[in-house]
Short mmCIF file of C-alpha atoms and ligand atoms in Angstrom, two decimals:
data_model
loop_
_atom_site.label_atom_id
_atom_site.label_comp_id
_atom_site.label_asym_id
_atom_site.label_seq_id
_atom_site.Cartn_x
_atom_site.Cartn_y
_atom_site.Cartn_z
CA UNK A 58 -161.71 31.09 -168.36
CA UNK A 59 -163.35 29.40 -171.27
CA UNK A 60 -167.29 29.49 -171.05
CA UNK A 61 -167.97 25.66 -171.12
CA UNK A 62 -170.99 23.97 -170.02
CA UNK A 63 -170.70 21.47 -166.71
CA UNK A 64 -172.73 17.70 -168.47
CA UNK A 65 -173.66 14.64 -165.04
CA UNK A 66 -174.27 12.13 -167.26
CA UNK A 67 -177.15 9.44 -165.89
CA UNK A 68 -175.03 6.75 -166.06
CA UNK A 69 -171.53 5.27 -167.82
CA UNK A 70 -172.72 4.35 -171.80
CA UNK A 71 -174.39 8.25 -171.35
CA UNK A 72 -170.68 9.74 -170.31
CA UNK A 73 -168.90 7.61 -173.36
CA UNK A 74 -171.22 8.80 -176.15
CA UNK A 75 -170.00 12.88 -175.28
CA UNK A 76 -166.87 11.60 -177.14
CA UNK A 77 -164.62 13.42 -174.84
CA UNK A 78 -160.83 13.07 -175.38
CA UNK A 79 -158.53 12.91 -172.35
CA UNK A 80 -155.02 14.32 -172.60
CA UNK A 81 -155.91 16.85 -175.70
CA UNK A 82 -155.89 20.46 -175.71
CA UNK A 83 -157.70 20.56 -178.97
CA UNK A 84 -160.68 18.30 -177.99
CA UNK A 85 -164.11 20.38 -177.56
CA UNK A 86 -165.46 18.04 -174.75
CA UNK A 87 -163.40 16.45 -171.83
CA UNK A 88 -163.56 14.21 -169.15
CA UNK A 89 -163.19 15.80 -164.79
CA UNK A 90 -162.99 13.21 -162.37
CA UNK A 91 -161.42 14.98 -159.25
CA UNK A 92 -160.75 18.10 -160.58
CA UNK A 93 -157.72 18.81 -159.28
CA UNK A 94 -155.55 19.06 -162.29
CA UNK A 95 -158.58 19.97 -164.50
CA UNK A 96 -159.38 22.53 -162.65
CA UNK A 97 -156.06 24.49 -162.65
CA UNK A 98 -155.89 24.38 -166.55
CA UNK A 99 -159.13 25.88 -166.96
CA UNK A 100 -158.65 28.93 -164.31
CA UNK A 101 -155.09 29.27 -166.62
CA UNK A 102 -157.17 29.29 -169.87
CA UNK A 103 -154.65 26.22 -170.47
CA UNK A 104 -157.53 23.82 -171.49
CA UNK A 105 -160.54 25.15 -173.27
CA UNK A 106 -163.23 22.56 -173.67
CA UNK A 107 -166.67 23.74 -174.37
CA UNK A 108 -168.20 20.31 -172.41
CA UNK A 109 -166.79 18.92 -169.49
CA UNK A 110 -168.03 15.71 -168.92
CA UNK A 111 -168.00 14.61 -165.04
CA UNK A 112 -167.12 11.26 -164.30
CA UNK A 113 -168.36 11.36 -160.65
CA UNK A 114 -170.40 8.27 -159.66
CA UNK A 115 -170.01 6.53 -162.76
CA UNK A 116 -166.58 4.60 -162.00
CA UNK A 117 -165.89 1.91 -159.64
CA UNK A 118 -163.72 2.69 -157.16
CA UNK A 119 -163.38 -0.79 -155.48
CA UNK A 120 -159.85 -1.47 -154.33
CA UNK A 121 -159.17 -5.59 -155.13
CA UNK A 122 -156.55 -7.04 -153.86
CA UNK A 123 -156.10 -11.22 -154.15
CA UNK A 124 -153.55 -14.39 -155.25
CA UNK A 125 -154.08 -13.06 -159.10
CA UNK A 126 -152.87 -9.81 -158.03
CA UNK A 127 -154.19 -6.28 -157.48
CA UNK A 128 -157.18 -4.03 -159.17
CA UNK A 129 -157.65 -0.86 -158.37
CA UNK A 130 -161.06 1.00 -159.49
CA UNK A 131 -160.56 4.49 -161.59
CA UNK A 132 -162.27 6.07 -159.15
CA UNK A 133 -160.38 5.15 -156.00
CA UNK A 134 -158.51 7.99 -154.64
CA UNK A 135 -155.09 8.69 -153.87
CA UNK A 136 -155.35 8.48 -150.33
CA UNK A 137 -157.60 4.81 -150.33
CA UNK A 138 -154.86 3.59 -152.67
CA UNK A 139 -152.23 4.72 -150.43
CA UNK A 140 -153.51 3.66 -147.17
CA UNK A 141 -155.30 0.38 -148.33
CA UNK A 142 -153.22 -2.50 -145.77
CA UNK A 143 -152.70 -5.14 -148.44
CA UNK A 144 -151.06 -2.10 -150.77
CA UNK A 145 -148.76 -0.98 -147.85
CA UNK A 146 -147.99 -4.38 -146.97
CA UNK A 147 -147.68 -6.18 -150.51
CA UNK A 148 -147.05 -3.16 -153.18
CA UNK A 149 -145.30 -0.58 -151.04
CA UNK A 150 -143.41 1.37 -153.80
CA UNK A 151 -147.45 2.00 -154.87
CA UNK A 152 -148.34 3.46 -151.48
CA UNK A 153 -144.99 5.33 -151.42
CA UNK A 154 -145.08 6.47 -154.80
CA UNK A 155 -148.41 7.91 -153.65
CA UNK A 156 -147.82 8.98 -150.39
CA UNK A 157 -144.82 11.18 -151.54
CA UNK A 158 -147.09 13.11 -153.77
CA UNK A 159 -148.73 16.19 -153.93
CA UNK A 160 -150.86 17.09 -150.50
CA UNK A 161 -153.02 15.78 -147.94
CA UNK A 162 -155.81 17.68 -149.50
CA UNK A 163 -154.95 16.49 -153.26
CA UNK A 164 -154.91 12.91 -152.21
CA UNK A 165 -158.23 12.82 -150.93
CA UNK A 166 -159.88 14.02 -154.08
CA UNK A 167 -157.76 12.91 -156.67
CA UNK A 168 -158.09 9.56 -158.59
CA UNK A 169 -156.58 6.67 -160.04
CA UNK A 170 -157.35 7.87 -163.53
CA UNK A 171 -156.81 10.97 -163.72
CA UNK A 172 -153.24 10.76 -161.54
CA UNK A 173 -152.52 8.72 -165.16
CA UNK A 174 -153.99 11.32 -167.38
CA UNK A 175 -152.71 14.58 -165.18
CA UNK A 176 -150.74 17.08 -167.72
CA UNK A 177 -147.00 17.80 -167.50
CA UNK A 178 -145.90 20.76 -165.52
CA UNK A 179 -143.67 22.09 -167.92
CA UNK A 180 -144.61 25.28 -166.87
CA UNK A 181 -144.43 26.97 -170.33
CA UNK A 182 -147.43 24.51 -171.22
CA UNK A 183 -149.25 25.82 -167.99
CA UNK A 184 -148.62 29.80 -168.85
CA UNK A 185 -150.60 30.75 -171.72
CA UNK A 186 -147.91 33.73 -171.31
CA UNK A 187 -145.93 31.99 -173.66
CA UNK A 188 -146.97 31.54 -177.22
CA UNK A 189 -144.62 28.80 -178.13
CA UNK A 190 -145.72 25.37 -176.72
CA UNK A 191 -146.68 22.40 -179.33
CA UNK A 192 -147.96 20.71 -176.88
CA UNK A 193 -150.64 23.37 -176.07
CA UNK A 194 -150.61 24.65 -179.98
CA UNK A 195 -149.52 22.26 -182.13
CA UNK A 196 -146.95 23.95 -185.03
CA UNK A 197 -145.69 26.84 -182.64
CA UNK A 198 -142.73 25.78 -181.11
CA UNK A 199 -141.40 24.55 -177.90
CA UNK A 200 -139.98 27.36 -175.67
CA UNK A 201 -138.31 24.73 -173.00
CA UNK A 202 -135.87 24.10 -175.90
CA UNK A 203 -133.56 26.54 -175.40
CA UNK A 204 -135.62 28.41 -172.58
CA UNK A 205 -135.13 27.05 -168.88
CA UNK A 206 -135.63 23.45 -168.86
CA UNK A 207 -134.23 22.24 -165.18
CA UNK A 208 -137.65 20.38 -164.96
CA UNK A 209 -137.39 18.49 -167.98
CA UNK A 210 -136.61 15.27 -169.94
CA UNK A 211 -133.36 13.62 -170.75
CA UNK A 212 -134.97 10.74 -172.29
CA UNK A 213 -138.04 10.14 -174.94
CA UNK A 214 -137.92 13.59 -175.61
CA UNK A 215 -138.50 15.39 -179.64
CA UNK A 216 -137.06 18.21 -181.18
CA UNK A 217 -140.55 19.76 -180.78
CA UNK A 218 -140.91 18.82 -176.78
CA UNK A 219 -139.24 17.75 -173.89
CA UNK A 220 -141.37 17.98 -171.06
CA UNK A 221 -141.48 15.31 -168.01
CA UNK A 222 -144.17 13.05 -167.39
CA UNK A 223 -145.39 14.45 -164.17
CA UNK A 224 -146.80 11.08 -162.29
CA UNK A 225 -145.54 9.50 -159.48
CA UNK A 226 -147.84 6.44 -159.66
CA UNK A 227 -147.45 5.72 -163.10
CA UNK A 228 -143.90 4.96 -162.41
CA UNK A 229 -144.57 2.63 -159.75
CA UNK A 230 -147.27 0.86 -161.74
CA UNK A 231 -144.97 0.32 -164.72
CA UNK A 232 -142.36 -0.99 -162.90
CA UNK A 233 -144.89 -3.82 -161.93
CA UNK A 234 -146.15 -4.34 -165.49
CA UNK A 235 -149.38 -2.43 -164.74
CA UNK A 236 -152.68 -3.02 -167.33
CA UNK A 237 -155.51 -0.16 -167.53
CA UNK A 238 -158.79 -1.42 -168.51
CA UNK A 239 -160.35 0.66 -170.94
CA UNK A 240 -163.92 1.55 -171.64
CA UNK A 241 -164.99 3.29 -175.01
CA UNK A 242 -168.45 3.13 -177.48
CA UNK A 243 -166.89 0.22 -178.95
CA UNK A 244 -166.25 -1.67 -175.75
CA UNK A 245 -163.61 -2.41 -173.84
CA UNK A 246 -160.02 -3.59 -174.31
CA UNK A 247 -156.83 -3.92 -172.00
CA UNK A 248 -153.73 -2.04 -172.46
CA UNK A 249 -150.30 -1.94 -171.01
CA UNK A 250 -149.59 0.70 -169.29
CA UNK A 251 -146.69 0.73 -170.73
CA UNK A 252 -148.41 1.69 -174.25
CA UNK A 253 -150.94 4.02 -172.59
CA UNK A 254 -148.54 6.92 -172.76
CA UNK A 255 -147.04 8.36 -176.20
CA UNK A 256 -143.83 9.30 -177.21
CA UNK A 257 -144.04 13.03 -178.11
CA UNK A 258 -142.38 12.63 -181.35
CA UNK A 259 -144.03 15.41 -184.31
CA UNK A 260 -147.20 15.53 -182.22
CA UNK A 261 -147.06 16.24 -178.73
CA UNK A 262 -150.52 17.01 -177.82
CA UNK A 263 -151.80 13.77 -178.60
CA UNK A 264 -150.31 12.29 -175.38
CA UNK A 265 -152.10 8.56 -175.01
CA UNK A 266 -153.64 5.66 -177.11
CA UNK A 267 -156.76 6.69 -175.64
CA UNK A 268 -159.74 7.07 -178.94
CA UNK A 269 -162.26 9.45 -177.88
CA UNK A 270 -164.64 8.99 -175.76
CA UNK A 271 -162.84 6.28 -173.99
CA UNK A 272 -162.44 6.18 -170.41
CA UNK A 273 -159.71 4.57 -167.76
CA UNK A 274 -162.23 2.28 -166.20
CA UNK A 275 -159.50 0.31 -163.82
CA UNK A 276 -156.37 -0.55 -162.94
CA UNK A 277 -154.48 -4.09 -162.88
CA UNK A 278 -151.20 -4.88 -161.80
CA UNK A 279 -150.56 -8.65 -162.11
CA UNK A 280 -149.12 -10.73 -159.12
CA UNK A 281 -145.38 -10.52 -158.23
CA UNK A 282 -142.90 -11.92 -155.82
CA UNK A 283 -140.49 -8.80 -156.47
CA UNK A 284 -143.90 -6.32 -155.60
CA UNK A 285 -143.46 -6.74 -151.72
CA UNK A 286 -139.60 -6.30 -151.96
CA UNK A 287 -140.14 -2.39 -153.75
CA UNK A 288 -139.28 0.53 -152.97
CA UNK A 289 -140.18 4.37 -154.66
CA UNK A 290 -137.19 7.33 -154.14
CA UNK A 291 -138.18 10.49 -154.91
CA UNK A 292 -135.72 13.21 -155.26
CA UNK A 293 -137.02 16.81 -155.54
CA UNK A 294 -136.31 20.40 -154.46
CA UNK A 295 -138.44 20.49 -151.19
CA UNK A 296 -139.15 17.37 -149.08
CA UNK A 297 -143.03 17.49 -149.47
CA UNK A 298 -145.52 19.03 -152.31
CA UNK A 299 -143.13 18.94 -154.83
CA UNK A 300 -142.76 17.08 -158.54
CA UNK A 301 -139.67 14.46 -158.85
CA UNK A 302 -136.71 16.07 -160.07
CA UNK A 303 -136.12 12.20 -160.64
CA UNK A 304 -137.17 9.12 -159.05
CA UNK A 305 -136.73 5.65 -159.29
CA UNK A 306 -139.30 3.03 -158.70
CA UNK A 307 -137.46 -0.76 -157.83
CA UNK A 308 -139.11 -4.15 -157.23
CA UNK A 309 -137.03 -6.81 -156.26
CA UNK A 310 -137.10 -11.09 -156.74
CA UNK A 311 -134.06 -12.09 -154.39
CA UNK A 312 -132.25 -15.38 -154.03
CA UNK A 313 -130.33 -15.36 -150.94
CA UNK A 314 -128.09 -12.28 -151.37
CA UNK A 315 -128.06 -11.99 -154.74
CA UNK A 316 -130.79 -10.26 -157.59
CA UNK A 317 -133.11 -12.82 -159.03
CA UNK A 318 -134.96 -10.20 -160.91
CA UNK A 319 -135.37 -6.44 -160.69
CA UNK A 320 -138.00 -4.19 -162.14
CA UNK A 321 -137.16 -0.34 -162.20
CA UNK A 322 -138.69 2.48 -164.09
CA UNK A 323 -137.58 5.99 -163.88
CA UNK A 324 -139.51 9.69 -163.23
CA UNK A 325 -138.98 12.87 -163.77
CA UNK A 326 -136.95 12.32 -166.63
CA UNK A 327 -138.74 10.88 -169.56
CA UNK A 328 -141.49 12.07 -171.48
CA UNK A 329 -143.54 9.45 -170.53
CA UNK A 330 -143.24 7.11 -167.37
CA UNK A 331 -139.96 5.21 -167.64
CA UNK A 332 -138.51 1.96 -167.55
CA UNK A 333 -134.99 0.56 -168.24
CA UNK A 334 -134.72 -2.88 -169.16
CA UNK A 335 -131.41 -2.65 -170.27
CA UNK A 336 -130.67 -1.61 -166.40
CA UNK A 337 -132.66 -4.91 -165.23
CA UNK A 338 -130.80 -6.77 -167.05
CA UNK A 339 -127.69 -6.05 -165.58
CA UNK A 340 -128.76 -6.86 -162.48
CA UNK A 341 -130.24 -10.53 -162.71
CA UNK A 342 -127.20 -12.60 -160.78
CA UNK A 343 -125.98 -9.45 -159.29
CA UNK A 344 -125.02 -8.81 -155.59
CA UNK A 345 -125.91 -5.14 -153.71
CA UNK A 346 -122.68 -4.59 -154.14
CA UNK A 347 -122.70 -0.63 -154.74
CA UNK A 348 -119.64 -0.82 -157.76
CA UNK A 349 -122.24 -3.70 -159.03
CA UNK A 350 -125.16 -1.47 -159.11
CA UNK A 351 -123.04 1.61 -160.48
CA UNK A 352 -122.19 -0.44 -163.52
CA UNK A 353 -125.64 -1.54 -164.25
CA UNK A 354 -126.93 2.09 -163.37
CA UNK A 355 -124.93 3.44 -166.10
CA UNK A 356 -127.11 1.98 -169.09
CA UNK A 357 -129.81 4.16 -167.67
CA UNK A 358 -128.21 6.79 -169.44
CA UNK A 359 -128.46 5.47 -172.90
CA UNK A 360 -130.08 7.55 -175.25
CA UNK A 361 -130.56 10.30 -172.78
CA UNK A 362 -129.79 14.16 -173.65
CA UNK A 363 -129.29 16.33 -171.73
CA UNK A 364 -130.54 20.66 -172.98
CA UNK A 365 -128.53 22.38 -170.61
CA UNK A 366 -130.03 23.39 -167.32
CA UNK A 367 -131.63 19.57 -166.82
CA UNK A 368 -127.83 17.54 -167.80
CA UNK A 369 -127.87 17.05 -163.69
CA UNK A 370 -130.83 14.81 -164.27
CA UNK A 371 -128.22 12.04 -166.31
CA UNK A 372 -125.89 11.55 -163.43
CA UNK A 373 -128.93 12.06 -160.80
CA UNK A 374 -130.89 8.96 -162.09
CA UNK A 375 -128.09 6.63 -162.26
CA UNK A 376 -127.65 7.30 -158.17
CA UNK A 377 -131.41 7.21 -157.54
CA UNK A 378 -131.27 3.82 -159.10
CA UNK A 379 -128.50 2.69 -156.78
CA UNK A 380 -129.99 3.97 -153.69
CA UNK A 381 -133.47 2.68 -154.54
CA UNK A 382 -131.73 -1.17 -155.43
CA UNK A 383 -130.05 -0.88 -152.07
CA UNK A 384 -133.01 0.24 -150.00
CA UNK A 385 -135.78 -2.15 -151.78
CA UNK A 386 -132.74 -5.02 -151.46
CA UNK A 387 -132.14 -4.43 -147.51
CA UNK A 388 -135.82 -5.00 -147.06
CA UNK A 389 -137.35 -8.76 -145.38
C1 LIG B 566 -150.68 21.13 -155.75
C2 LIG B 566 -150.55 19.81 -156.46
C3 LIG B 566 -149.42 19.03 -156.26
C4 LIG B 566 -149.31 17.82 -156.94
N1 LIG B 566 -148.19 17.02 -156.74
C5 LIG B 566 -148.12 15.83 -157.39
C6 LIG B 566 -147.00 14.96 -157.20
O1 LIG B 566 -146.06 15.24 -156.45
N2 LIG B 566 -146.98 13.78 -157.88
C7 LIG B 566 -147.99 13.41 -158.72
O2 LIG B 566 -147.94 12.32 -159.30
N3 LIG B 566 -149.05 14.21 -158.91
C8 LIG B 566 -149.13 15.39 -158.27
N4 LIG B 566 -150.19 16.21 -158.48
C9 LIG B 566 -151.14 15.87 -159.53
C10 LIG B 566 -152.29 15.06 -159.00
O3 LIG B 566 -151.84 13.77 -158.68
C11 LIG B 566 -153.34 15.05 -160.09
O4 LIG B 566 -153.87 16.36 -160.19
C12 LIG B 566 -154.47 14.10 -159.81
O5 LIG B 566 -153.99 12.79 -159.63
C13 LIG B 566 -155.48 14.11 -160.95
O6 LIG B 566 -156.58 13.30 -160.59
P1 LIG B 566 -158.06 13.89 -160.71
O7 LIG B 566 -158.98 12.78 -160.42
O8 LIG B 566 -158.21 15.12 -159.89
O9 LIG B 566 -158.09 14.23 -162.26
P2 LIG B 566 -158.79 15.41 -163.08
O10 LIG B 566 -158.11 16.70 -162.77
O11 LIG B 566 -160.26 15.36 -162.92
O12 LIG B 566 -158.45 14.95 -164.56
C14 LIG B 566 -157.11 14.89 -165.03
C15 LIG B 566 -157.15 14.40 -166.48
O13 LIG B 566 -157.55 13.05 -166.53
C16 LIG B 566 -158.73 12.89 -167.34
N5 LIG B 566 -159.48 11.83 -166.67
C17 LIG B 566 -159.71 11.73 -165.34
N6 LIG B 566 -160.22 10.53 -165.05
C18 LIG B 566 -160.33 9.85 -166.21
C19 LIG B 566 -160.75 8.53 -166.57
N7 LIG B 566 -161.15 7.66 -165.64
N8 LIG B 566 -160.71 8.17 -167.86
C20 LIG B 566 -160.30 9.04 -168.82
N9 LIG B 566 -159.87 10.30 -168.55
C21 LIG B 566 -159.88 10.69 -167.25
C22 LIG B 566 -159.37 14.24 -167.41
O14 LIG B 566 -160.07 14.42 -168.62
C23 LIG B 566 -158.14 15.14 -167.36
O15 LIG B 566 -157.58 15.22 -168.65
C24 LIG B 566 -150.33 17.41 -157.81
C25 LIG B 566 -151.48 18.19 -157.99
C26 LIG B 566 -151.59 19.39 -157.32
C27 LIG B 566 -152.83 20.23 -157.52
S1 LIG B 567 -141.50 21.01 -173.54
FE1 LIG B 567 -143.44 20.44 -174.51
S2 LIG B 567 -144.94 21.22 -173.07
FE2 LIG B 567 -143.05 22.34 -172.68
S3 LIG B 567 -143.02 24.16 -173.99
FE3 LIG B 567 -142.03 22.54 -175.14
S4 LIG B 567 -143.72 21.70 -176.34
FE4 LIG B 567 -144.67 22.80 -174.66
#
C-alpha cells in the first residue's frame, strides 16, 4: 500500500479546499466516506493518493421525503436508504435496487455518495497484475478488449475501455430523473445525474463532471406518479453479494391497462448508468402484452456491441426489460 497520510478536516469549507478529486487514479488527494470501496483499492495498490480526505461528520445524512419529492443526504447509508418507510412504500425500485446489493455489513457503512462514485469492477482495473488498463494508466491499453470480458459493457463503451458501471442505485435513480447537489470552492450547483457520469471515450480515468475538490453533498429525485409503480431486476451469477450481470430499473404511469409512461434505465451493461429512451418510447399507449414489450425491448439493443464473452448481455437486457415492465405493471 501507498504511504498516504489520513486528513479529519474541522468542518465542510476545510474538506473542499484539500482539492481532492473523486473517481481519479491520478489525483494526489481523495475523498473516503465509508470506506468500503476505498479501502479495497488502496490494500490492491489500485489507488495511490498521498491525502485521503475523510468526509465523516461533515455531510448531512438526513433522509427527506415530501409532495416535492425525495432528498436523500450524501451521508445516509445504504441500509437507512433502503429501509426508510416512505422509500419502500413510494420509491421501491430505490430500496430494491439497494437491498439487492452487496452485504448486510456493506450496507450499513456505505453511503449515498460514494455508492455513486464506487469504481468499476472490471477486475483488470482492480489487479495491478495487469499492466494494461487506461483507466488505471492512462495510454497503456485496455486488457478486457480482447482478454475476458463476460463482466463488461455492450453499450457506451471506447476502443480504449469497456468496463460496466458497477452501481445498482445509480440505475434506479436515473430512471427517476435523479439530481446530485454538488458542493465545490466555488459553490454549489445541481447536476443531473444523468451528466454526473462520463462516457469513457479517449480518457477513461476521468470518470465524472466532478472539478476537484467538489463533493456529492445530496441527492434529489423529483416527484413522480410512475415512482410507486417501479420495480429493480437484477440478474447475476449468485442470488446475493454479487454485481448485475444486467438489470433493469422500470417506473411505471398507468392508465387503466395500458402504459401512460415508462421510465427504464439499464445496469450492468453500459459504461455508465443506463437509460433507453428510445425503449420508453415504445411503450407510451402500450398494453403488458409480452409480444408488445418484446418489440419495444428490442431498441435497447441499438448501438450495443457485443466483444465476445459479454454478446449474452444484448439478448439478456432486452428480457430483463420485459420481465421488469411486467412485474412493475402487475403492481396496485
Ligand atoms: C463486497 C462488496 C460487494 C458489493 N456489491 C455491490 C453491489 O452488488 N451493488 C452495488 O451497487 N455496489 C456494491 N458494492 C459497492 C458498494 O456499494 C460501495 O463500495 C459503496 O456504496 C461505496 O460507498 P462508501 O461510502 O463506502 O464510499 P468510499 O469507499 O468511501 O468512496 C468511494 C468513492 O467515492 C468518493 N466519495 C465518497 N463520498 C463522496 C462524496 N460525498 N463526494 C465526493 N466523492 C465521494 C471517494 O473519493 C471514492 O472515490 C459492493 C461493495 C463490496 C465491498
Ligand atoms: S475495460 Fe477499462 S477498466 Fe477494464 S482494463 Fe480496459 S481500460 Fe481498464
Amino acid at each position: 500500500m501507498h504511504p498516504f497520510a489520513l486528513e479529519r478536516p474541522r468542518d465542510l469549507s476545510a474538506a473542499l479546499a484539500f482539492g481532492a478529486q473523486a473517481g481519479r487514479n491520478d489525483a494526489p488527494a481523495e475523498y473516503i466516506a465509508g470506506g468500503t470501496d476505498m479501502v479495497q483499492l488502496l490494500q490492491e495498490d489500485v489507488r495511490r493518493p498521498d491525502r485521503l480526505i475523510s468526509l465523516a461528520g461533515l455531510l448531512d445524512g438526513r433522509i427527506e421525503s415530501g409532495s416535492q419529492g425525495l432528498r436523500l443526504g450524501a451521508a445516509a447509508t445504504m441500509a437507512e436508504v433502503a429501509a426508510h418507510p416512505a422509500i419502500m412504500e413510494q420509491y421501491p425500485v430505490i430500496s430494491e435496487a439497494l437491498l439487492n446489493s452487496a452485504s448486510p455489513q456493506v450496507r450499513n457503512q456505505a453511503t449515498m455518495g460514494g455508492n455513486l462514485l464506487q469504481r468499476t469492477r472490471c477486475p483488470y482495473f482492480r489487479d495491478i497484475g495487469y499492466a494494461d488498463c487506461n483507466k488505471r494508466a492512462p495510454g497503456s491499453g485496455c486488457a478486457a478488449i480482447g482478454g475476458e470480458n463476460r463482466w463488461h459493457a455492450v453499450l457506451g463503451t471506447s476502443e480504449n475501455c469497456i468496463a460496466a458501471h458497477p452501481s445498482d442505485l445509480a440505475v434506479a435513480l436515473i430512471a427517476l430523473d435523479a439530481a446530485v447537489e454538488v458542493l465545490g470552492p466555488s459553490g454549489q450547483r445541481v447536476v443531473p445525474l444523468a451528466e454526473l457520469h462520463r462516457l469513457p471515450g479517449d480518457a477513461p480515468h476521468m470518470e465524472t463532471v466532478l472539478e476537484p475538490g467538489e463533493v456529492i453533498a445530496a441527492i434529489t429525485v423529483p416527484a413522480n406518479p410512475a415512482a410507486r409503480r417501479s420495480h429493480y431486476l437484477k440478474v447475476r451469477d449468485r442470488a446475493s453479494f454479487e454485481f448485475a450481470v444486467v438489470s433493469a430499473a422500470v417506473a411505471l404511469d398507468m392508465d387503466g391497462s395500458r402504459i401512460r409512461q415508462a421510465r427504464i434505465a439499464l445496469g450492468g451493461v453500459g459504461t455508465k448508468p443506463w437509460r433507453v429512451p428510445r425503449v420508453e418510447a415504445a411503450l407510451a399507449g402500450a398494453s403488458l402484452d409480452e409480444a408488445a414489450l418484446r418489440q419495444a425491448a428490442a431498441f435497447a439493443a441499438e448501438g450495443a456491441q457485443g466483444r465476445g464473452d459479454n454478446d449474452f448481455k444484448i439478448e439478456l437486457m432486452q428480457r430483463a426489460i420485459v420481465r421488469a415492465v411486467g412485474i412493475a405493471g402487475a403492481r396496485a
